[in-house]
Coordinates of C-alpha atoms in Angstrom, one line a residue:
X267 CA -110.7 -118.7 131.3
X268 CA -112.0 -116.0 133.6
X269 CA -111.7 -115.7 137.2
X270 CA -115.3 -116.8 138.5
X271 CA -114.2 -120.2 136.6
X272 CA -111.1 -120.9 137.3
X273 CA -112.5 -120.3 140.9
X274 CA -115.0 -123.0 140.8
X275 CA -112.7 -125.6 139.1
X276 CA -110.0 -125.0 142.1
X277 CA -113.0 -125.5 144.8
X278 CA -113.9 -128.9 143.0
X279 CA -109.8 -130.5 142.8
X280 CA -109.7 -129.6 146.0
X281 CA -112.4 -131.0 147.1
X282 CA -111.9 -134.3 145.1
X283 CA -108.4 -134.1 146.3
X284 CA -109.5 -134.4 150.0
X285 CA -111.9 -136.8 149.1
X286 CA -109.7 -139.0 147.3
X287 CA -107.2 -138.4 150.7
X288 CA -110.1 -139.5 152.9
X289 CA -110.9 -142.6 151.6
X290 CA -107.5 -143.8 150.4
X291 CA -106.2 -142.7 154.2
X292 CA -110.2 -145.3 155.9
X293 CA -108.3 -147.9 153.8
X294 CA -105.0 -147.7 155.4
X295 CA -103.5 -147.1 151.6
X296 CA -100.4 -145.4 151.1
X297 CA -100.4 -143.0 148.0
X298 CA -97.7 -145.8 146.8
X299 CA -100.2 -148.6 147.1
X300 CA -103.6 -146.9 145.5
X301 CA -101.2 -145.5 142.2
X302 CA -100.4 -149.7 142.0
X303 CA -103.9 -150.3 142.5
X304 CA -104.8 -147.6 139.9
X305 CA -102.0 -147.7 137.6
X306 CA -100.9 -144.6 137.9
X307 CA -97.4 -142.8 139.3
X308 CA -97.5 -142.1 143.6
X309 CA -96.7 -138.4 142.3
X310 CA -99.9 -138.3 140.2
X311 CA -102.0 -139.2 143.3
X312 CA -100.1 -136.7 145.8
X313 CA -100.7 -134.1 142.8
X314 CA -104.0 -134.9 142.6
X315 CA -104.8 -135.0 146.7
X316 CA -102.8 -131.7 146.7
X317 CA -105.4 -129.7 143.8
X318 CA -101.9 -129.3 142.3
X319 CA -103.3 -131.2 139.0
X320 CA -106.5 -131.4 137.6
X321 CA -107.5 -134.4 137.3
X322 CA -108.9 -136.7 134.5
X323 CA -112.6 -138.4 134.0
X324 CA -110.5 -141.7 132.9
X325 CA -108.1 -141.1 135.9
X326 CA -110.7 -140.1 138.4
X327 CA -112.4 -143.6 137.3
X328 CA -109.2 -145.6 137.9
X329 CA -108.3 -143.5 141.1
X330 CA -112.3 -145.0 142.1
X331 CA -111.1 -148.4 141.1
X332 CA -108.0 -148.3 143.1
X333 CA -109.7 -147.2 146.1
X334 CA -112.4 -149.9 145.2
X335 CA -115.5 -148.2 144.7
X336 CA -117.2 -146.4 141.4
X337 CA -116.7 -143.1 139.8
X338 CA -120.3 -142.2 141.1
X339 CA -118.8 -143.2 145.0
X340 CA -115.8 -141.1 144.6
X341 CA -117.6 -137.8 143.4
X342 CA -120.5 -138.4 145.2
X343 CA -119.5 -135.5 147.9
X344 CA -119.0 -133.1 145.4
X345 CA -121.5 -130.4 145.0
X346 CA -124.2 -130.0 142.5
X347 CA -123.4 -127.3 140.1
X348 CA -126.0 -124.2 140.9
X349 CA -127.4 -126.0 143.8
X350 CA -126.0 -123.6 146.3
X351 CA -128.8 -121.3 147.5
X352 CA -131.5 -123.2 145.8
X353 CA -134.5 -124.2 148.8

């Protein structure tokens, strides 16, 4: 993998990861209670909020479920690839 890439998919976990922090944290949810919610292990989620762990389509969907809204909610923040720049 070269650099410019490896770049890029570091910007987007953390940027999910503070995403995922954000509304998890307007919910009052520990990382405890959304890895119940999503079925997944309260290190995953801190791993995950951290951009220590890149993160699954299938988890990202059950991380969305947990929190209680869709895939499409949770990544909506995220930037369009190539967008930057474009008028």
């Amino acid at each position: 993998m070269d650099a410019a890439l490896a770049a890029e998919i570091q910007a987007l976990s953390i940027q999910l990861g503070a995403e995922v922090r954000r509304l998890r944290g307007e919910r009052g949810m520990t990382q405890a209670a959304l890895a119940s919610a999503a079925g997944l292990d309260p290190n995953y989620i801190g791993m995950v909020e951290r951009a220590e762990r890149r993160i699954t389509l299938y988890n990202a969907w059950r991380i969305a479920g947990g929190l209680g809204i869709s895939l499409a909610d949770l990544t909506g923040a995220l930037p369009v690839r190539g967008a930057a720049g474009r008028a």
